[in-house]
Coordinates of C-alpha atoms in Angstrom, one line a residue:
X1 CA 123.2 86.1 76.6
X2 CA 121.8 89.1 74.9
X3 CA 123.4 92.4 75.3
X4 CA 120.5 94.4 74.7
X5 CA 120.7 97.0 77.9
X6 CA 117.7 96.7 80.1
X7 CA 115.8 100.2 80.3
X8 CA 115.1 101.9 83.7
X9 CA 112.9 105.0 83.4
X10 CA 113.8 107.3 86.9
X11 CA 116.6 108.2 88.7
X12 CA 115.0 108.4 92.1
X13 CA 116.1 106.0 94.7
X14 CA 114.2 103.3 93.5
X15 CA 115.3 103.6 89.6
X16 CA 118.9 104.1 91.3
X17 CA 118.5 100.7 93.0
X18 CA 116.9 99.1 89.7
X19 CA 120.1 100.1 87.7
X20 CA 122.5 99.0 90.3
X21 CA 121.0 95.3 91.1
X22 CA 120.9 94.7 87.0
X23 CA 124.5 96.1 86.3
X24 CA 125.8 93.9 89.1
X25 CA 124.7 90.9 87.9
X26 CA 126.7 91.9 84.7
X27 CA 124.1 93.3 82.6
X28 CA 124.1 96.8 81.1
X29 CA 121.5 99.4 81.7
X30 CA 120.6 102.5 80.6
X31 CA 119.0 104.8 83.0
X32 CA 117.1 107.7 82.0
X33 CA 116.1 110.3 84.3
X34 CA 114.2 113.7 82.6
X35 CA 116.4 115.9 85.1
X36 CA 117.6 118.8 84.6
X37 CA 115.8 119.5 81.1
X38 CA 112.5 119.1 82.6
X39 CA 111.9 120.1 86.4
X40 CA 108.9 118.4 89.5
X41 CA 107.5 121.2 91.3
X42 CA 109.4 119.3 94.6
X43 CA 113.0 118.5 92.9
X44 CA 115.6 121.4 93.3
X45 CA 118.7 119.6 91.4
X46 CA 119.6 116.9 88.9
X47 CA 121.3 114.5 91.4
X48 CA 119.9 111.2 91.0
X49 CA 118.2 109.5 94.5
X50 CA 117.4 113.4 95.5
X51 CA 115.9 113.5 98.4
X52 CA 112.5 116.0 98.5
X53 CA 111.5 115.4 102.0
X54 CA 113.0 114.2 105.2
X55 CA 116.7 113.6 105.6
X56 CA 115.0 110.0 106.9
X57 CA 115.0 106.5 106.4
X58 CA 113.6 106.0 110.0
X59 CA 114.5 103.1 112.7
X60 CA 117.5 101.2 111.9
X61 CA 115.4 99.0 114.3
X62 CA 116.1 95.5 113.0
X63 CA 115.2 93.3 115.9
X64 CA 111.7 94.8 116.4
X65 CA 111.1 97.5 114.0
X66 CA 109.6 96.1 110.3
X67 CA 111.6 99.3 108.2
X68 CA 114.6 98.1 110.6
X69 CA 114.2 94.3 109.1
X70 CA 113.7 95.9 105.0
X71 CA 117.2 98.3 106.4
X72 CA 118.7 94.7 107.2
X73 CA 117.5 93.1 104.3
X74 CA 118.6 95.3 101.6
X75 CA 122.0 95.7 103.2
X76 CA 122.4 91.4 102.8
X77 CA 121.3 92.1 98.7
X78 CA 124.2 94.9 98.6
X79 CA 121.8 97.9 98.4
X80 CA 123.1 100.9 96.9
X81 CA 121.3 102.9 98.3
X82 CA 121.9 101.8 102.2
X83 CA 125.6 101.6 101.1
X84 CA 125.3 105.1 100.3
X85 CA 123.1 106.4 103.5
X86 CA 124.8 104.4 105.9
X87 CA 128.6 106.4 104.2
X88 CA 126.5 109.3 105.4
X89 CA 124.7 108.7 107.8
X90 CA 124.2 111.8 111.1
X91 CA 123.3 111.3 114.5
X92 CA 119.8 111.1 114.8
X93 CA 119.0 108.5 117.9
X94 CA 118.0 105.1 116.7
X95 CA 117.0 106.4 113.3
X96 CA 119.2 106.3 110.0
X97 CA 119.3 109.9 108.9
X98 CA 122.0 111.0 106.4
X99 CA 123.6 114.2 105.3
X100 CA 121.0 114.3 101.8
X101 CA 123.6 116.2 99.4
X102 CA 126.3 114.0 100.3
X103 CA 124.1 110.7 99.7
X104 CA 122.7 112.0 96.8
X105 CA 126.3 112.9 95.6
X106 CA 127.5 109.1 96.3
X107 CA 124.2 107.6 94.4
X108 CA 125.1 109.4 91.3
X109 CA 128.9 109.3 91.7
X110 CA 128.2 105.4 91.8
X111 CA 125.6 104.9 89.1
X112 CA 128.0 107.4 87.0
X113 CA 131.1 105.1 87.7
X114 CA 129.9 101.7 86.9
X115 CA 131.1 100.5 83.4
X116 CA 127.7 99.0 83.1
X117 CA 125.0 101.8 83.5
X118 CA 124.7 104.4 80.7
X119 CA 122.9 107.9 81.9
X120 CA 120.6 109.5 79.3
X121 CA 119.4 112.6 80.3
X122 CA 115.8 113.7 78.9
X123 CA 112.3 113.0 79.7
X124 CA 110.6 109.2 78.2
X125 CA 107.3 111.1 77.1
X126 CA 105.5 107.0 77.0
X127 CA 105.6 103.2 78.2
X128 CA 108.8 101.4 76.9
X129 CA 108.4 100.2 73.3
X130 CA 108.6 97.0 73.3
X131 CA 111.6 97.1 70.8
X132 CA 113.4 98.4 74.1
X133 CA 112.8 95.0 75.5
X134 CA 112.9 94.5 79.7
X135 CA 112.0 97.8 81.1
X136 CA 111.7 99.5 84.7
X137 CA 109.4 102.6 85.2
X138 CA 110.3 104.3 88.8
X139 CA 109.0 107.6 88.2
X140 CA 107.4 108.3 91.6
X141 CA 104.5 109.8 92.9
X142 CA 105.3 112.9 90.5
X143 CA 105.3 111.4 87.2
X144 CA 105.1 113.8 84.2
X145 CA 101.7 114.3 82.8
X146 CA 102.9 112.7 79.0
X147 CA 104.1 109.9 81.0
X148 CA 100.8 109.2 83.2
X149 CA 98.8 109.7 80.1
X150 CA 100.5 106.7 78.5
X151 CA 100.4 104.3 81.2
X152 CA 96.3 105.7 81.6
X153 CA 95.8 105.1 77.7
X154 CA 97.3 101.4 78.0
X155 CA 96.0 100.4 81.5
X156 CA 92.2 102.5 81.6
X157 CA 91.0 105.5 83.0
X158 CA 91.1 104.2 86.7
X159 CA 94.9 102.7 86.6
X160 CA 96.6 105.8 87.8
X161 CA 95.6 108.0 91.0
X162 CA 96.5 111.8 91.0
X163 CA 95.5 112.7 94.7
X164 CA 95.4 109.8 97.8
X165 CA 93.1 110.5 100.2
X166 CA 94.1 108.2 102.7
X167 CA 91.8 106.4 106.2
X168 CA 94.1 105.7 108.9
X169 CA 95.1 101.8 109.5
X170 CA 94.9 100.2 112.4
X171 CA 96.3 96.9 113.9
X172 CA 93.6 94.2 114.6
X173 CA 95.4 93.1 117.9
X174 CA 95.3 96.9 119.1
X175 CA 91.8 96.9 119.4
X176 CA 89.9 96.5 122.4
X177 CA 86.9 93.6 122.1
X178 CA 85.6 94.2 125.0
X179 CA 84.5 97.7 124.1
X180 CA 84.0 96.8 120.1
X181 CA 82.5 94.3 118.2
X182 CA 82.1 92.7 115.1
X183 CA 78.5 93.4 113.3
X184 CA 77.2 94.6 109.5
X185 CA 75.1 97.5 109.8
X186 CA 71.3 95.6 109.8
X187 CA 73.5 92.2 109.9
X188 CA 73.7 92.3 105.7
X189 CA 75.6 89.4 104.4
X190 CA 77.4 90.4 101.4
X191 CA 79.7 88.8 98.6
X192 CA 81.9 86.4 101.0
X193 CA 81.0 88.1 104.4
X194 CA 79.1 86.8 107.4
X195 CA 77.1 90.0 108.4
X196 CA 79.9 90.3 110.8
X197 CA 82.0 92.5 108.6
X198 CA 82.8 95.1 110.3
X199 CA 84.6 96.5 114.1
X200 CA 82.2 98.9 115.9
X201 CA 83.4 101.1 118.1
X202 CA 80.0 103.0 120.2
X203 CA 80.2 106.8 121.4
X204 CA 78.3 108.2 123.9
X205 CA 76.7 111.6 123.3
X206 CA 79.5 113.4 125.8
X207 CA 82.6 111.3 124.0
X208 CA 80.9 112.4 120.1
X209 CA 80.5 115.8 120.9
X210 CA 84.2 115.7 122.6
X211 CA 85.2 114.2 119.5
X212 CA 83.9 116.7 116.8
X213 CA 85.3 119.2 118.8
X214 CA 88.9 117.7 119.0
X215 CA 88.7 116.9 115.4
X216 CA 87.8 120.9 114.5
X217 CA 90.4 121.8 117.2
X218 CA 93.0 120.0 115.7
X219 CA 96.5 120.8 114.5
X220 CA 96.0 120.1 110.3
X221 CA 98.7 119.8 107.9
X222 CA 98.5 122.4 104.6
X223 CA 98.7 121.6 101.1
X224 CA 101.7 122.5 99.3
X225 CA 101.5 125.4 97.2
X226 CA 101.8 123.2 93.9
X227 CA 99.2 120.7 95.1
X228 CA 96.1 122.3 95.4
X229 CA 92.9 121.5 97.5
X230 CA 91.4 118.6 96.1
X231 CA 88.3 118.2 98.3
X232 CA 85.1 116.8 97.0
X233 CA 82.1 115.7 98.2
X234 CA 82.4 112.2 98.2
X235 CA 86.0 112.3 99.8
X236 CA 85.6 114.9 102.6
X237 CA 88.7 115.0 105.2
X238 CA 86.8 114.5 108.7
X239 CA 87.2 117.5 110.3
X240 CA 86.0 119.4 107.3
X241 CA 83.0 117.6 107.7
X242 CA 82.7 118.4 111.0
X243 CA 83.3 122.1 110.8
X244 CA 79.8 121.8 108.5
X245 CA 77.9 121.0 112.0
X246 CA 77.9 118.5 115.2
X247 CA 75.7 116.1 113.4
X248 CA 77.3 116.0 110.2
X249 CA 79.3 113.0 111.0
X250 CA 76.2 111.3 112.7
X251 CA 74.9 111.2 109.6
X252 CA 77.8 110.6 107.7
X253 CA 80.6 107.4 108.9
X254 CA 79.4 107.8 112.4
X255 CA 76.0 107.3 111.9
X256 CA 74.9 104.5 114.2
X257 CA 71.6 102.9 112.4
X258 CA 71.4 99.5 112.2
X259 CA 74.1 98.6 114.4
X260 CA 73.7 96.7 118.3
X261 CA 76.2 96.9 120.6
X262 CA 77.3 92.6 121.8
X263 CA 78.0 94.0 125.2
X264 CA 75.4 96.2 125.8
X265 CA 72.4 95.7 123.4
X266 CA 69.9 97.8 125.4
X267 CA 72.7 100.4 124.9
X268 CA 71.6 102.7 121.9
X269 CA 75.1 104.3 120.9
X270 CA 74.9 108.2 119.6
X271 CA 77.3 107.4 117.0
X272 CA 79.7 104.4 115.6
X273 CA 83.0 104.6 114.0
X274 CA 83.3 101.2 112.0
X275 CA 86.5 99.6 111.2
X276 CA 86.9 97.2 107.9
X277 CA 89.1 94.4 107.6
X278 CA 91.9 96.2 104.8
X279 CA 94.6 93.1 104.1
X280 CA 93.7 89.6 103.2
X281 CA 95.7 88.4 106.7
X282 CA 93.1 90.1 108.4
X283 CA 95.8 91.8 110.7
X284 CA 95.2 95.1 109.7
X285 CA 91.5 97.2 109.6
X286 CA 90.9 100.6 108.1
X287 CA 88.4 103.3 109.8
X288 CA 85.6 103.5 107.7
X289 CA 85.5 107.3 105.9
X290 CA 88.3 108.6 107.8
X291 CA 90.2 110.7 105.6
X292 CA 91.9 113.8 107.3
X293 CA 94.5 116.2 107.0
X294 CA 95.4 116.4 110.4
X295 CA 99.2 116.4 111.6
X296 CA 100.1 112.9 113.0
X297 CA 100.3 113.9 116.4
X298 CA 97.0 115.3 116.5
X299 CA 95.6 112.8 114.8
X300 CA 96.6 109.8 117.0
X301 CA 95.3 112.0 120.2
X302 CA 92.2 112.4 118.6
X303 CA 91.3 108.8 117.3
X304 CA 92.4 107.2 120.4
X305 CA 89.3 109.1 121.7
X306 CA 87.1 106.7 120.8
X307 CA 86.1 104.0 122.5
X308 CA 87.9 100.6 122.2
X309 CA 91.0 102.5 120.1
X310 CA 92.9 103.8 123.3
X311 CA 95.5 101.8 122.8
X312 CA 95.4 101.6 119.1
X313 CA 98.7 101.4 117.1
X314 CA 98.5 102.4 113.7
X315 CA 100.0 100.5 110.4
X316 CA 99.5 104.7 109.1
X317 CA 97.5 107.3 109.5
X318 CA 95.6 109.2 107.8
X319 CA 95.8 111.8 104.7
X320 CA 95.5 113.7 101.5
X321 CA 98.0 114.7 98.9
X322 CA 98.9 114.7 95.3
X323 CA 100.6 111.0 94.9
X324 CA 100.5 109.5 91.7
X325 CA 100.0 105.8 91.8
X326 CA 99.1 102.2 90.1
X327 CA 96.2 100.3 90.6
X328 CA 99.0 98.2 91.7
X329 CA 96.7 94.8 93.1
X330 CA 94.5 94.3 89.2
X331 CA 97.6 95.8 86.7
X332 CA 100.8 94.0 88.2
X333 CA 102.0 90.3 88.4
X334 CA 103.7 89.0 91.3
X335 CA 107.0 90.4 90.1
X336 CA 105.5 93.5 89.5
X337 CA 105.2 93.2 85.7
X338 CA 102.3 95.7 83.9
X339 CA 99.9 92.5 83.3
X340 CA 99.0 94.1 79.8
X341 CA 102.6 94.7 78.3
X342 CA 104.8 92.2 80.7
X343 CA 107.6 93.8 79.3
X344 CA 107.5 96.8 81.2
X345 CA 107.9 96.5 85.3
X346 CA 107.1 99.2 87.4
X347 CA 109.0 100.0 90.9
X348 CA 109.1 102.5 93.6
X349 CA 106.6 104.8 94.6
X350 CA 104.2 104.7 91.9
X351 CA 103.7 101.2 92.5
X352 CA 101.6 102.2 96.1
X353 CA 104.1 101.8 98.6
X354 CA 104.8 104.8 100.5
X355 CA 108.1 106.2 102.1
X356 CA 112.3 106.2 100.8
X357 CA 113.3 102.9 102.2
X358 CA 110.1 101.2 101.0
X359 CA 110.6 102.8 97.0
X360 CA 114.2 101.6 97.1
X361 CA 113.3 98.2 98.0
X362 CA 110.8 97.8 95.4
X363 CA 113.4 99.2 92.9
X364 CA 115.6 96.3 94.2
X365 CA 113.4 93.6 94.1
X366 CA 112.1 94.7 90.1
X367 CA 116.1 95.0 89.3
X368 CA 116.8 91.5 90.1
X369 CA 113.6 90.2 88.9
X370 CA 114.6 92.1 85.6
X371 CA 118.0 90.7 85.7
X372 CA 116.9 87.2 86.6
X373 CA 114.7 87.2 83.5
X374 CA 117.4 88.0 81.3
X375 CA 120.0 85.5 82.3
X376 CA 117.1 82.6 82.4
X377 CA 116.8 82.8 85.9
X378 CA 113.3 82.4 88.1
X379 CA 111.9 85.4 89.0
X380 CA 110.6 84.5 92.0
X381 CA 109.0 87.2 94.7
X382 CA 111.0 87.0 98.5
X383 CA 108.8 85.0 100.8
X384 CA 105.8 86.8 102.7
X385 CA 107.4 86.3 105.7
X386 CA 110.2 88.3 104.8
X387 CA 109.8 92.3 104.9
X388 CA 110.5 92.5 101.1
X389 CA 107.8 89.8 100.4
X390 CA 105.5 91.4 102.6
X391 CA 105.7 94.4 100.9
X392 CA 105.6 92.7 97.5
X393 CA 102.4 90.9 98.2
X394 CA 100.7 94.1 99.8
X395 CA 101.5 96.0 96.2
X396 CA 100.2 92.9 94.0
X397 CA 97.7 91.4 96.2
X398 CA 97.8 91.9 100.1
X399 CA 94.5 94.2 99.7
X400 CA 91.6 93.4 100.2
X401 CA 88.7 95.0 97.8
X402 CA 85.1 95.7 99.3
X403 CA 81.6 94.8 97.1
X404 CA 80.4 98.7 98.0
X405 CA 84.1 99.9 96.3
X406 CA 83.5 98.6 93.1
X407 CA 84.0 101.0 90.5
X408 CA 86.1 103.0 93.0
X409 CA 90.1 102.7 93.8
X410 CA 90.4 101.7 97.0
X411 CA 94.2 100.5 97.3
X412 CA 96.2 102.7 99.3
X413 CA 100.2 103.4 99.5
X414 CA 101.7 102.2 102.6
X415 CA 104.7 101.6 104.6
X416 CA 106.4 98.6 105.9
X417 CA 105.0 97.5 108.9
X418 CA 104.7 94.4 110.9
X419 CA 100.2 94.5 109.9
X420 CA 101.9 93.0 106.7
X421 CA 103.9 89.5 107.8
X422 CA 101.9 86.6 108.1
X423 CA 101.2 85.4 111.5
X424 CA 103.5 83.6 113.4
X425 CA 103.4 80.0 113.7
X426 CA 101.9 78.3 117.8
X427 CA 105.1 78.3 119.8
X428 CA 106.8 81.3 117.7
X429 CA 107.3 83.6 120.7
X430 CA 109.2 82.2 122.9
X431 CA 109.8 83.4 126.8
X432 CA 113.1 84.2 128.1
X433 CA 114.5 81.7 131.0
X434 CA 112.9 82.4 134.2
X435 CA 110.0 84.0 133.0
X436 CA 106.6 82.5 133.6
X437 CA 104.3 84.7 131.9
X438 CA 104.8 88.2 129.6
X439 CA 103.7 91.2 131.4
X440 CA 103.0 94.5 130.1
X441 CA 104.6 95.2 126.2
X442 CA 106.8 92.2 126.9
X443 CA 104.6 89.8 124.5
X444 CA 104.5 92.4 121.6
X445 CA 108.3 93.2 121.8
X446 CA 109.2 89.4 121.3
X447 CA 106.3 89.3 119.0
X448 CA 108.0 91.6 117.3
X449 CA 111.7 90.3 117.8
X450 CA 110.6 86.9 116.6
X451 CA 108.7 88.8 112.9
X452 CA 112.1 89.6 112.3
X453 CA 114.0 87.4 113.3
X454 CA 112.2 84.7 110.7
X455 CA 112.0 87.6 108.5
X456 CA 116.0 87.8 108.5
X457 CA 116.5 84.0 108.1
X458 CA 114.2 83.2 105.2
X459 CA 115.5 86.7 103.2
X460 CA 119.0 84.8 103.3
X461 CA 117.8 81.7 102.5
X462 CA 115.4 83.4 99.7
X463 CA 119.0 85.3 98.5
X464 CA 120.6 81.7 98.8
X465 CA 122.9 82.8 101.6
X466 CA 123.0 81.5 105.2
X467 CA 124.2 84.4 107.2
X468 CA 122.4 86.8 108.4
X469 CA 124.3 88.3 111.0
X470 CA 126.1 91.3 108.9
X471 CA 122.6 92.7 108.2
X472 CA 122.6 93.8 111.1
X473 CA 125.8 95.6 111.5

């Protein structure tokens, strides 16, 4: 076995990960992280796994929340980094929150402390040579600019994206048919499509002009002082466009030519907001030119405004911020190696998945795919069905790309979330004794229950371990 140290380039949480999983399989690592000789404009120490944001890694959920199920699956592939948050973890209700000095402290107390991972301190200016052999990038969505040239210069022009703006993401099963339906504007069958591409949702002239006004009423979030406003023309946030007059958006994504409504064609709707299937499971859609800045809260009022969304639960809303990321679905393999130099793997945030938990994971999945490699091992991704896999096969492939976007990015960061499991198999849910039919949320909350309950059982399996149960402690 060679004992040529495998390269991580990052000490977030998801480099942190990377480094652990690899050193405990009993191969060295060197981790370099650029901290503190060069600075990000959000970091304020040199502690590796700093957090910049929230104190949050959100529900520790893991019978019916999906980041729950990735809490419970890293903890079963002895996660560092949920070692370290649930050592310091405070109360915040169902959610895992943690004190973030003393986490931070314990990541790099631990990384520092095992015999196997060297620290270099000083920033990697380029890709990985390929004399440095098997190599992990996790620089996160503020990569330094020498670093994001490199990875631009060997990948093209569109491989890397410096601001995200972002359409909110809705569940399929959370819309209501018998207000929407499915149509292409002037029935146009593209590339692969029926003319039935698309979810419209009809406003009357009362609802639209209630609706431009909530959306210029509305609480927004501001850009940080380092991030700038990166509006243009072709990317406008919605209620910027709607500031510009009522009609603007009639004539922009709401404009409703070429569209009948299924359930009342002598109906002529003022406007239509059109919904686009987004993942290749066809469980999740996107609203078509939805971009916004405004704060979550006042965002979820406002959309559930329109017709046929009142109920709508959302796989993420919408936004715009500076986020560096990959092209992740054309430049990386199933185990998240750069197709171009399959030397170099990529992990964490830059990769397009978005949140702490979700980075981690990724930076444990590319360790042990690294270490695998090395010790002749398959390589193979965690099954869809589990929250790892799902997230895996979002990254690489889960998206779907539209005929109208080529040329354009149109892959967007996301979180785990249930939109992303395959479907369950007939039978799945299963009723408790007694109960003759679901009523109310019962059906979705054993939906949900049984998502992660298979999700749990096939991780194990996939780690080569039958139980399950500790995940959950």
């Amino acid at each position: 076995m060679s004992k040529h140290p495998i390269h991580v380039v990052g000490g977030g949480l998801a480099g942190s990960e990377a480094a652990w999983q690899i050193a405990e399989r009993g191969l060295p690592v060197v981790l370099h992280e650029m901290r503190p000789g060069r600075g990000t404009e959000a970091h304020k120490t040199d502690q590796l796994a700093e957090l910049v944001c929230s104190n949050s890694f959100r529900s520790d959920d893991s019978e019916s929340n999906a980041v729950g199920v990735l809490h419970a699956e890293m903890r079963l592939a002895n996660s560092l980094i949920m070692r370290c948050a649930d050592a310091h973890q405070v109360p915040a209700g169902s959610a895992l929150a943690v004190d973030r000095e003393g986490f931070a402290g314990a990541v790099s107390q631990a990384i520092a402390g095992h015999p196997l991972i060297t620290v270099e301190r000083g920033e990697v200016e380029g890709l990985p040579p390929q004399e440095w052999g098997p190599s992990i990038v996790a620089t996160g969505p503020l990569t330094a600019p020498a670093l994001a040239e490199s990875i631009s210069a060997a990948t093209g022009t569109d491989a890397l994206a410096f601001f995200d703006a972002i359409a909110p993401i809705v569940h399929f099963d959370s819309i209501d048919m018998d207000k929407a339906w499915f149509q292409s504007r002037y029935d146009k069958v593209g590339p692969g499509g029926t003319g039935k591409d698309y979810i419209n949702c009809p406003l009357d002239k009362d609802t639209y002009e209630r609706f431009v006004a909530a959306l210029v009423e509305g609480d927004r979030a501001e850009f940080k002082e380092w991030e700038g406003t990166p509006y243009f023309d072709g990317c406008l946030p919605i209620e910027i466009m709607a500031e510009r007059g009522p009609e603007t958006l009639r004539h922009g994504p709401m404009k409703p030519m070429g569209l009948t409504n299924a359930h009342q064609p002598d109906v002529k709707a003022y406007a239509v907001v059109q919904l686009r299937q987004d993942n290749a499971l066809g469980t999740l859609y996107n609203i078509v030119g939805f971009q916004t800045k405004l704060k979550y809260g006042a965002q979820a009022a406002v959309l559930r405004m329109i017709p046929g969304l009142e109920n709508a639960e959302f796989a993420r809303l919408g936004g715009l911020h500076r986020n560096t990321y990959l092209n992740s679905p054309t430049l990386l393999d199933s185990t998240l190696r750069l197709k171009v130099r399959p030397h170099i793997r990529f992990a964490g945030q830059i990769t397009g998945c978005e949140g702490y938990v979700e980075s981690a994971a990724v930076g444990l999945m590319t360790g042990r795919f690294a270490a695998a490699e090395r010790l002749g091992e398959a390589a193979a991704p965690p099954p869809q069905t589990t929250a790892m896999g799902a997230l895996a096969a979002h990254i690489t492939g889960g998206h779907l790309a539209h005929e109208e976007e080529s040329g354009k990015r149109s892959f967007q960061p996301m979180n785990i979330n249930f939109g992303l499991f395959p479907p369950l198999e007939p039978g799945a849910i299963q009723r408790p004794e007694g109960v003759t039919r679901f009523r109310g949320k019962d059906k979705a909350i054993a939906k949900k229950k049984a998502l992660s309950a298979r999700a749990l059982a096939d991780f194990a399996t996939w780690l080569g371990r039958p139980a399950i149960a500790e995940a959950a402690e």
